[in-house]
PDB file of N, H, CA, C and O in Angstrom:
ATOM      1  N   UNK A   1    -150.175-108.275  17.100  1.00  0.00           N
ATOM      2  CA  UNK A   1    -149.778-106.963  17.567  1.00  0.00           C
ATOM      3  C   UNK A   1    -148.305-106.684  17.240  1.00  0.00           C
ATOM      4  O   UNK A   1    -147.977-105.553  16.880  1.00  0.00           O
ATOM      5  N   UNK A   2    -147.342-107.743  17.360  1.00  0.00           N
ATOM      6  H   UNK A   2    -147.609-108.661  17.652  1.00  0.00           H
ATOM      7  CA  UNK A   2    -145.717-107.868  17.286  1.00  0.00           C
ATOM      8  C   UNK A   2    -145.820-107.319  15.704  1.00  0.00           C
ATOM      9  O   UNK A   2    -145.099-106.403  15.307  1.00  0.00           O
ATOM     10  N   UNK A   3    -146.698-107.917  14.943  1.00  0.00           N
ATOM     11  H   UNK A   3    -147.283-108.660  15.265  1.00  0.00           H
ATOM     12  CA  UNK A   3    -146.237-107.829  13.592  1.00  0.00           C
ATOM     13  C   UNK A   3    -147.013-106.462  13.151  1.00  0.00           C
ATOM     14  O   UNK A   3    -146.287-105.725  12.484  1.00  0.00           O
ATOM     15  N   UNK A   4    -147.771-106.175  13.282  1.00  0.00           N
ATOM     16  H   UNK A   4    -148.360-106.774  13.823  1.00  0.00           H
ATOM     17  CA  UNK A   4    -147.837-104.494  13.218  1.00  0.00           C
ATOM     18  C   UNK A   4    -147.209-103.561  13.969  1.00  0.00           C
ATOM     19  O   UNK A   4    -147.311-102.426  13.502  1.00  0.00           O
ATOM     20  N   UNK A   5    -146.604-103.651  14.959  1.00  0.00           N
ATOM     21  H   UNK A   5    -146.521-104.573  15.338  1.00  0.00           H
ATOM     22  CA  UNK A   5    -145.287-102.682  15.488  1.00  0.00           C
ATOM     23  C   UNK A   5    -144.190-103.044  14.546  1.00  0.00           C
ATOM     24  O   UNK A   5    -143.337-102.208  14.246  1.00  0.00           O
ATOM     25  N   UNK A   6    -144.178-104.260  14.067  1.00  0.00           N
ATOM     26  H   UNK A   6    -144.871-104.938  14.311  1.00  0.00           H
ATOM     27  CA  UNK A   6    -143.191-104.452  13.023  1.00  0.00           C
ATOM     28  C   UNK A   6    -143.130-104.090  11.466  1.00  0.00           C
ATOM     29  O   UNK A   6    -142.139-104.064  10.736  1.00  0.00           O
ATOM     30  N   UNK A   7    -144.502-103.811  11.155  1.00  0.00           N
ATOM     31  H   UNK A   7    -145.307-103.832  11.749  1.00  0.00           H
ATOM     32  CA  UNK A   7    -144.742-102.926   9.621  1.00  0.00           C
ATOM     33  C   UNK A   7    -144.712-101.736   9.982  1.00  0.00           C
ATOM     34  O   UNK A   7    -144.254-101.087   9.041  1.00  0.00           O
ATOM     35  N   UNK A   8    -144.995-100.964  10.994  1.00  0.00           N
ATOM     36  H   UNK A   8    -145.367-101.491  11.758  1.00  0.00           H
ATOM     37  CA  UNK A   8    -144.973 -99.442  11.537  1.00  0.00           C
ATOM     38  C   UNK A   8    -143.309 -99.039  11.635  1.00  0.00           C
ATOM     39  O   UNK A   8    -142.677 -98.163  11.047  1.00  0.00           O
ATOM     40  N   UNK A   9    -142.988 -99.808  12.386  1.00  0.00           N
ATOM     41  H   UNK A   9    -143.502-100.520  12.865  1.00  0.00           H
ATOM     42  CA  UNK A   9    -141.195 -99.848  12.604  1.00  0.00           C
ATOM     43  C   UNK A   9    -140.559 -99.546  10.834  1.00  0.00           C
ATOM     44  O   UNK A   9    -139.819 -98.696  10.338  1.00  0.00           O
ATOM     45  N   UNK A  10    -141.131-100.453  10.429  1.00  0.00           N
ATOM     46  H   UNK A  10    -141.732-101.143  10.832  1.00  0.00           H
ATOM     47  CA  UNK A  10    -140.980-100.655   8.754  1.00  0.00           C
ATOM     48  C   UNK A  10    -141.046 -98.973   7.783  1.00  0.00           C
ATOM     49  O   UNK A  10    -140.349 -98.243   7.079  1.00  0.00           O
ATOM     50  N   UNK A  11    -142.313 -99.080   8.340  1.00  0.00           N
ATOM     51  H   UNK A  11    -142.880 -99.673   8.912  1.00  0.00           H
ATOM     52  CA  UNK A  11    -142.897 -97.858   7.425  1.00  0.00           C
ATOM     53  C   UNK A  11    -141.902 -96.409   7.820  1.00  0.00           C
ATOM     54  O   UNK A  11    -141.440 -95.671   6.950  1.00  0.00           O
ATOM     55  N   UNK A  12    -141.676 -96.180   9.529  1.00  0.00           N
ATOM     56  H   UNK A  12    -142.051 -96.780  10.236  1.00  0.00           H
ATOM     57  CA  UNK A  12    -141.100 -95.236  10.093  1.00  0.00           C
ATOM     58  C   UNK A  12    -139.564 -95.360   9.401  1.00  0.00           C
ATOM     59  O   UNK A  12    -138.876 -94.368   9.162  1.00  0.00           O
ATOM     60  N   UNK A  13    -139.284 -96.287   9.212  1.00  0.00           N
ATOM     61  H   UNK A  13    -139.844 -97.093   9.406  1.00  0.00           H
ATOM     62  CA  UNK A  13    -137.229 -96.006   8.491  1.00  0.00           C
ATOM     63  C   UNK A  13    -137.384 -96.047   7.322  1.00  0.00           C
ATOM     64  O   UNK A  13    -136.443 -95.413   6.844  1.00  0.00           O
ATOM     65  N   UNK A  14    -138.111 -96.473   6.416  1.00  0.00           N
ATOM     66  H   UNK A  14    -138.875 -96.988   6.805  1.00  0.00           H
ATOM     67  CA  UNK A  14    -138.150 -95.919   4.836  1.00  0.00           C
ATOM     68  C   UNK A  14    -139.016 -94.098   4.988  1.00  0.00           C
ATOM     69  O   UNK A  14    -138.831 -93.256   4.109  1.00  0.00           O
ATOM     70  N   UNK A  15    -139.752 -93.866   6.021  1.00  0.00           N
ATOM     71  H   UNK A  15    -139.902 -94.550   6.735  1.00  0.00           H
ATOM     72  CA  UNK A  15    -140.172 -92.368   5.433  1.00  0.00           C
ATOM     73  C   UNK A  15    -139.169 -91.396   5.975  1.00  0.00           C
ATOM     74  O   UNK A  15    -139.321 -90.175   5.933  1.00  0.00           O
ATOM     75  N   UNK A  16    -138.271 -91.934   6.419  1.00  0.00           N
ATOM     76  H   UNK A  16    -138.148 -92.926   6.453  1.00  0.00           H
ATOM     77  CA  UNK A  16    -137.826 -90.842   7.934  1.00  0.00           C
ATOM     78  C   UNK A  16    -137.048 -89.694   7.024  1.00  0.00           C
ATOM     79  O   UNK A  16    -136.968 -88.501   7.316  1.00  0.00           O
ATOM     80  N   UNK A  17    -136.486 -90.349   5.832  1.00  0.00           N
ATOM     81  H   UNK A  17    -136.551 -91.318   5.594  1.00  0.00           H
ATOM     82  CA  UNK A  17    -135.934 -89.263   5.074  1.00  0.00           C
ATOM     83  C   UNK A  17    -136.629 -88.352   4.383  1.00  0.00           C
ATOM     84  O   UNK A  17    -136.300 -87.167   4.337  1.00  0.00           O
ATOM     85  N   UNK A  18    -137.680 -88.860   3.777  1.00  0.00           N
ATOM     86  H   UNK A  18    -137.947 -89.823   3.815  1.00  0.00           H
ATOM     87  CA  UNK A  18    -138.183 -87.871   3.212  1.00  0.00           C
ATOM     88  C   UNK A  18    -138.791 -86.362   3.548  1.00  0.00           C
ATOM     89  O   UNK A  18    -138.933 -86.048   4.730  1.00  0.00           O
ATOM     90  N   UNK A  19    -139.097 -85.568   2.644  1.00  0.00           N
ATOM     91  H   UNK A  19    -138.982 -85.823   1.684  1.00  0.00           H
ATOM     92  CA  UNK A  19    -139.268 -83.998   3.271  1.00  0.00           C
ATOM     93  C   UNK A  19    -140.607 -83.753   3.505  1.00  0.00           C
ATOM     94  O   UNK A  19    -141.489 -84.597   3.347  1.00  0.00           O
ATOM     95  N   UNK A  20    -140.762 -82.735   3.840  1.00  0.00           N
ATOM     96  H   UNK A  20    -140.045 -82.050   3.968  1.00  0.00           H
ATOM     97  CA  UNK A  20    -142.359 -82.496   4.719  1.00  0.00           C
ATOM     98  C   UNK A  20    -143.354 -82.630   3.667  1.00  0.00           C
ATOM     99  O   UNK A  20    -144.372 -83.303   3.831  1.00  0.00           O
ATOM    100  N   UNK A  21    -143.018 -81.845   2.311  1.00  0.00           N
ATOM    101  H   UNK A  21    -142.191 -81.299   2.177  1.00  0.00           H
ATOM    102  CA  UNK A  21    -144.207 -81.921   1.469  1.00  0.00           C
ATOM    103  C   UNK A  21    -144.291 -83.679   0.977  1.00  0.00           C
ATOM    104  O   UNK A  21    -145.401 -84.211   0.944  1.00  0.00           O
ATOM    105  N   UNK A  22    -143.210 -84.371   0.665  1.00  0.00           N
ATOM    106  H   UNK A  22    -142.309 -83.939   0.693  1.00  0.00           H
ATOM    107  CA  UNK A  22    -143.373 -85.781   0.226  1.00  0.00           C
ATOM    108  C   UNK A  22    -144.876 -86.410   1.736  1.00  0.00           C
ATOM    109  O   UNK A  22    -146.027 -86.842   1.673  1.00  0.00           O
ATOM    110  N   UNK A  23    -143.928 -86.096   2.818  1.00  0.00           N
ATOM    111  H   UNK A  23    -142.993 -85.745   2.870  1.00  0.00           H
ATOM    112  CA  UNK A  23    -144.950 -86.826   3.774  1.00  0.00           C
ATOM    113  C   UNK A  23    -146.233 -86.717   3.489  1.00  0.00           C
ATOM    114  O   UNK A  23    -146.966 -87.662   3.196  1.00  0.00           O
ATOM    115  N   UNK A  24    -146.655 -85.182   3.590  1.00  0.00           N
ATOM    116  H   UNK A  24    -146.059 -84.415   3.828  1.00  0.00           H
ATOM    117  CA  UNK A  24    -147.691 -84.716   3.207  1.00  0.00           C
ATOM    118  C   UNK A  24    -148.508 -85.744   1.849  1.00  0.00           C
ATOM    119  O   UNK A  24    -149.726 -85.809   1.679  1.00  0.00           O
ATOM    120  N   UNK A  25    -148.065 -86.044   1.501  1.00  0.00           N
ATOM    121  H   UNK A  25    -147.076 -85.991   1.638  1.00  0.00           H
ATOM    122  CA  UNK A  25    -148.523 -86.441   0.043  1.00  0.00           C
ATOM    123  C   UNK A  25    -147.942 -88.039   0.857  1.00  0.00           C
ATOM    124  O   UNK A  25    -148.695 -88.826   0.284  1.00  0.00           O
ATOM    125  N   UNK A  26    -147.606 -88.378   1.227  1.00  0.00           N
ATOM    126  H   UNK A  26    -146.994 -87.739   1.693  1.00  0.00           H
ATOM    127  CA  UNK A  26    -147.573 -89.826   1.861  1.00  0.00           C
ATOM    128  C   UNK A  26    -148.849 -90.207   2.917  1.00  0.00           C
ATOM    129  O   UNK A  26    -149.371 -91.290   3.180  1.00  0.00           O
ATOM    130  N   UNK A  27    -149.041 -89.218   3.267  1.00  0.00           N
ATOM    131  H   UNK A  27    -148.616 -88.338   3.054  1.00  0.00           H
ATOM    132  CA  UNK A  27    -150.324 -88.903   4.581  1.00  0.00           C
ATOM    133  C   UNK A  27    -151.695 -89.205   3.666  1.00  0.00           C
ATOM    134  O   UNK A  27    -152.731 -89.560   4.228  1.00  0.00           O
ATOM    135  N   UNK A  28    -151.635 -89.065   2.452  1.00  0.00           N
ATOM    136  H   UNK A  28    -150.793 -88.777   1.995  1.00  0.00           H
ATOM    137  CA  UNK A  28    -153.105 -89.465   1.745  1.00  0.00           C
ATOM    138  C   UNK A  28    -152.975 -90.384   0.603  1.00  0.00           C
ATOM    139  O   UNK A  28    -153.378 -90.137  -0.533  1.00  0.00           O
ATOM    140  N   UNK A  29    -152.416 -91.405   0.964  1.00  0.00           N
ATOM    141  H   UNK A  29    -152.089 -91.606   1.888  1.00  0.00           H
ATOM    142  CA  UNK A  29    -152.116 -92.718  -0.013  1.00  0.00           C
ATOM    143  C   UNK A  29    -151.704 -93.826   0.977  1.00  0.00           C
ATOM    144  O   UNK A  29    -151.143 -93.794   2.072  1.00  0.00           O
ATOM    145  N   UNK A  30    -152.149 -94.744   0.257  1.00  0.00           N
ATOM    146  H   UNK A  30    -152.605 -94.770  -0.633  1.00  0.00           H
ATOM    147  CA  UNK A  30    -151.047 -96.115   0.299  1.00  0.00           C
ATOM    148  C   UNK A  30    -152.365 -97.134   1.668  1.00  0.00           C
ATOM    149  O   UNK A  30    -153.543 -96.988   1.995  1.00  0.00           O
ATOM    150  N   UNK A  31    -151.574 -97.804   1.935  1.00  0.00           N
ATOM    151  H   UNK A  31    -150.617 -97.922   1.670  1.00  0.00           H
ATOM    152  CA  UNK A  31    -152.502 -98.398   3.386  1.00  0.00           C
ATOM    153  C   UNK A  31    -152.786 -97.608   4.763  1.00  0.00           C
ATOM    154  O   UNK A  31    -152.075 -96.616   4.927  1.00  0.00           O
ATOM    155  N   UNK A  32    -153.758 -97.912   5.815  1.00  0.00           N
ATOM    156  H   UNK A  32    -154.336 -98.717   5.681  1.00  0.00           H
ATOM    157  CA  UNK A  32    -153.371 -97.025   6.767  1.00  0.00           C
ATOM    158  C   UNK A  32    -152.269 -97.038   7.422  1.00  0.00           C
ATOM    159  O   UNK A  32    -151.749 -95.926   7.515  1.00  0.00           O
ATOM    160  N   UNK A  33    -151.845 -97.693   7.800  1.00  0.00           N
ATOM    161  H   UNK A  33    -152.268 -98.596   7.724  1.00  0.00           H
ATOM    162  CA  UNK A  33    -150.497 -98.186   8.309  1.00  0.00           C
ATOM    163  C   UNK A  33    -149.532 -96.796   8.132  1.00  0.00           C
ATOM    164  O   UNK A  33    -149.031 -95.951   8.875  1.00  0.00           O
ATOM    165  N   UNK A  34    -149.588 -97.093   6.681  1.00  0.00           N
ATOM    166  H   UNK A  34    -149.995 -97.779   6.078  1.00  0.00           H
ATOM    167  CA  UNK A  34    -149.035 -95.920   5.937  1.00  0.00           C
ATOM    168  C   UNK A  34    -149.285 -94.733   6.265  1.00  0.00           C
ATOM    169  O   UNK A  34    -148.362 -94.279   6.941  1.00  0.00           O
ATOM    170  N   UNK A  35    -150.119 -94.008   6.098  1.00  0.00           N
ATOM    171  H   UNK A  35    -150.869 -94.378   5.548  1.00  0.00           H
ATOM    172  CA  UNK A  35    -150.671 -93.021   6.526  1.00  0.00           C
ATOM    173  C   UNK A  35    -150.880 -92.437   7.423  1.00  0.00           C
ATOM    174  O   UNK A  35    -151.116 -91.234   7.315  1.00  0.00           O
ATOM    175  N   UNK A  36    -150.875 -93.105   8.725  1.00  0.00           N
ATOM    176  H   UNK A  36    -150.684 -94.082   8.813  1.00  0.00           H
ATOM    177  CA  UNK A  36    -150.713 -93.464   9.771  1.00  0.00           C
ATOM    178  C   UNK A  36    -149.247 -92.870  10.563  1.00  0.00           C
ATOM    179  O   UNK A  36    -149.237 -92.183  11.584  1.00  0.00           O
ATOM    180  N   UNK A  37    -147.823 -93.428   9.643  1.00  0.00           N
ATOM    181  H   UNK A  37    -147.831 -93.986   8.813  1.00  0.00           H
ATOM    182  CA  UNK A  37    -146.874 -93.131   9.909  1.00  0.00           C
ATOM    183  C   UNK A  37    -146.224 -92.035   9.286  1.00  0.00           C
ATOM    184  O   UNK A  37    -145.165 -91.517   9.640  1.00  0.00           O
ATOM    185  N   UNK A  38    -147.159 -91.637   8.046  1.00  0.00           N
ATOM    186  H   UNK A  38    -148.019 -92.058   7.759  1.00  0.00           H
ATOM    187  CA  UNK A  38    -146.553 -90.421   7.908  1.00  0.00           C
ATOM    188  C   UNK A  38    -146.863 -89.120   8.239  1.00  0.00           C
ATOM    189  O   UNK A  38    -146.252 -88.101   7.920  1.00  0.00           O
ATOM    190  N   UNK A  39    -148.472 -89.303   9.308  1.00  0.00           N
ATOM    191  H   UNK A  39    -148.969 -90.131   9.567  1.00  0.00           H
ATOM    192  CA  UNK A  39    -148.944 -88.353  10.318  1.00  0.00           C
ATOM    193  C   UNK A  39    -148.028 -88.350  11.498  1.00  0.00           C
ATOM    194  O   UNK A  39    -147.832 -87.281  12.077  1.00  0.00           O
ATOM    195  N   UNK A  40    -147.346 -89.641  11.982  1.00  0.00           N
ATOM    196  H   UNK A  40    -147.505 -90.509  11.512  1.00  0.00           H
ATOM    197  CA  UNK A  40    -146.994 -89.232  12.922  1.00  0.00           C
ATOM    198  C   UNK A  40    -145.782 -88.104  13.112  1.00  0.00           C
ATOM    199  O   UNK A  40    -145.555 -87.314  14.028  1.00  0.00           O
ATOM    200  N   UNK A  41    -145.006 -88.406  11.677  1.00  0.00           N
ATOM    201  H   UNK A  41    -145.191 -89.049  10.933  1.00  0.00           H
ATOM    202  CA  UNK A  41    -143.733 -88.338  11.586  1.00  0.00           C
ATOM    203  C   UNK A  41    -143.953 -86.766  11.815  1.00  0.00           C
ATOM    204  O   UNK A  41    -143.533 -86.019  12.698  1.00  0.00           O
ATOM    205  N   UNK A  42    -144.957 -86.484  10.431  1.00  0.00           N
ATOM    206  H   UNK A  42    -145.298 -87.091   9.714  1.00  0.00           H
ATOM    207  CA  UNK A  42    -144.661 -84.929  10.654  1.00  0.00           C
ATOM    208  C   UNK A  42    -144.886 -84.268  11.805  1.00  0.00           C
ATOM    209  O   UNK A  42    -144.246 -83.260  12.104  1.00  0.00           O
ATOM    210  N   UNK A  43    -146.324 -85.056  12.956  1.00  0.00           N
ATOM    211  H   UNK A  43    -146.844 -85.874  12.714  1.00  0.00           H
ATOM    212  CA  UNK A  43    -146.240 -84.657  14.090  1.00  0.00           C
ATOM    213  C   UNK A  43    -145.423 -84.493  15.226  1.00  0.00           C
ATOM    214  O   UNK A  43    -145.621 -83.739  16.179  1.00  0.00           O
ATOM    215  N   UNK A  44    -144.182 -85.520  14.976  1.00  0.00           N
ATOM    216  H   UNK A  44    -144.021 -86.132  14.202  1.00  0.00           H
ATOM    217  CA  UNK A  44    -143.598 -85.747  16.043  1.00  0.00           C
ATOM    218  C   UNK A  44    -142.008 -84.474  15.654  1.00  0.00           C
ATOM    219  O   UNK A  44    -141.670 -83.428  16.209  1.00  0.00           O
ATOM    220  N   UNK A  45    -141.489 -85.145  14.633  1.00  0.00           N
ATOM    221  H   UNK A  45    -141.763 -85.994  14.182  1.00  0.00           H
ATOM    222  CA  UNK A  45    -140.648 -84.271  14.222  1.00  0.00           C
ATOM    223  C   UNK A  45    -140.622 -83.128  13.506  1.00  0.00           C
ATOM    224  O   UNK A  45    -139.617 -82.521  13.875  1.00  0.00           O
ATOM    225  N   UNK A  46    -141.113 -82.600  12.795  1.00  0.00           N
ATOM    226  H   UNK A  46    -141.930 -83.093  12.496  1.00  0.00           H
ATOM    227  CA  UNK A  46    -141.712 -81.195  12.485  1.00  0.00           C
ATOM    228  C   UNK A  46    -142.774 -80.614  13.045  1.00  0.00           C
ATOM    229  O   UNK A  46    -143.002 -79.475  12.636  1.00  0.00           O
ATOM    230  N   UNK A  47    -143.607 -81.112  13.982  1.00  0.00           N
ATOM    231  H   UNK A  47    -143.421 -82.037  14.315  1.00  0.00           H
ATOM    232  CA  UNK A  47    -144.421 -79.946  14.567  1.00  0.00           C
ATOM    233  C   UNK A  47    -145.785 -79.936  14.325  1.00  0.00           C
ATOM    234  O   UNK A  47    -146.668 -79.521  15.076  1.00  0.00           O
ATOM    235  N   UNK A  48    -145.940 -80.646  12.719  1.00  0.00           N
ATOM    236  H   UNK A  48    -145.222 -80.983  12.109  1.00  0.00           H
ATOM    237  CA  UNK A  48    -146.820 -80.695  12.000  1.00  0.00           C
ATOM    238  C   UNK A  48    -147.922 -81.136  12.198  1.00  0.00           C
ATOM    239  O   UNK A  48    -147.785 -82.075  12.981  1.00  0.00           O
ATOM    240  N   UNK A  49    -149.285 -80.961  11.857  1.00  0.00           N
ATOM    241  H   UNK A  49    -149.396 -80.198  11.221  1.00  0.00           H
ATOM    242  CA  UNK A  49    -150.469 -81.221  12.429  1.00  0.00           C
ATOM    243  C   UNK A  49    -151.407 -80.913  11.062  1.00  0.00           C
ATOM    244  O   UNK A  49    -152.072 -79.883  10.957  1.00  0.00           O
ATOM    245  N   UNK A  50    -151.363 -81.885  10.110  1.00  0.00           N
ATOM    246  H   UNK A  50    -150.823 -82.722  10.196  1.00  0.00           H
ATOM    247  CA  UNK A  50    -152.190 -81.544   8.889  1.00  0.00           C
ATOM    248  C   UNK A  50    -153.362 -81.446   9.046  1.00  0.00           C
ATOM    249  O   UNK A  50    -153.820 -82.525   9.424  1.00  0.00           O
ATOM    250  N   UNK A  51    -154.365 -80.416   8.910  1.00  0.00           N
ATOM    251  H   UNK A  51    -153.993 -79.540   8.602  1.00  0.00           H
ATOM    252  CA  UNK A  51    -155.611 -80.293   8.798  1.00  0.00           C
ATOM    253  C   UNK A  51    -156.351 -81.250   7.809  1.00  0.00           C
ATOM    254  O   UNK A  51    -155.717 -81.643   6.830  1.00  0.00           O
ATOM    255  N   UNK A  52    -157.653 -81.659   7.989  1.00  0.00           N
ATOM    256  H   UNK A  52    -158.168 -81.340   8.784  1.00  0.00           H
ATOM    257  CA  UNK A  52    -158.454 -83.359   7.953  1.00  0.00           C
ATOM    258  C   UNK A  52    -159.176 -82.222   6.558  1.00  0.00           C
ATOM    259  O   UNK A  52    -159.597 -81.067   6.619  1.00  0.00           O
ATOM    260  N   UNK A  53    -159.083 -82.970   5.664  1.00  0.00           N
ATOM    261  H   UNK A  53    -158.740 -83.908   5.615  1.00  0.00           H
ATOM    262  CA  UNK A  53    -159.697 -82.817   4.151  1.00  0.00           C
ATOM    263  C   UNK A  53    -161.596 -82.862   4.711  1.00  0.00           C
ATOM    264  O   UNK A  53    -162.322 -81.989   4.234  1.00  0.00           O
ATOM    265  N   UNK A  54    -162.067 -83.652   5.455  1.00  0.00           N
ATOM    266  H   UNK A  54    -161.477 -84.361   5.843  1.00  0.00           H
ATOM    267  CA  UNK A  54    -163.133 -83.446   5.812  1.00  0.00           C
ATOM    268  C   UNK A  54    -163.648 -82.303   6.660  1.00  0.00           C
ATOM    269  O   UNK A  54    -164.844 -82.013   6.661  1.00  0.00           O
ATOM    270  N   UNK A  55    -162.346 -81.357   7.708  1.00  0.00           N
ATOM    271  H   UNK A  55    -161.374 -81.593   7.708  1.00  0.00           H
ATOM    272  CA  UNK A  55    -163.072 -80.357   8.087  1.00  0.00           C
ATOM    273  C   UNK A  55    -163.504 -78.700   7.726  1.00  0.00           C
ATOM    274  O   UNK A  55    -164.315 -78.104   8.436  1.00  0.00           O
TER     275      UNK A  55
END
């Protein structure tokens, strides 16, 4: 559990800079982990709430 709060921790300070559309395009690649953190980001700090390619 320590070590996945610790790749999330990870993932959250390399994306934190990037801009909404990069996230966006970070949100559908890479591991979940990944993906994962770049939903949150836009959720938490922009507002953002990307609509699911499946609905």
């Amino acid at each position: 559990m320590q070590e996945m709060r610790a790749e999330i921790d990870e993932e959250k300070c390399m994306m934190s800079c990037l801009s909404v559309d990069d996230l966006k395009r970070e949100a559908n690649r890479g591991k979940t982990t990944h993906r994962m953190v770049a939903l949150e980001i836009l959720k938490e700090v922009h507002g953002i709430v990307p609509k699911r390619k499946d609905d």
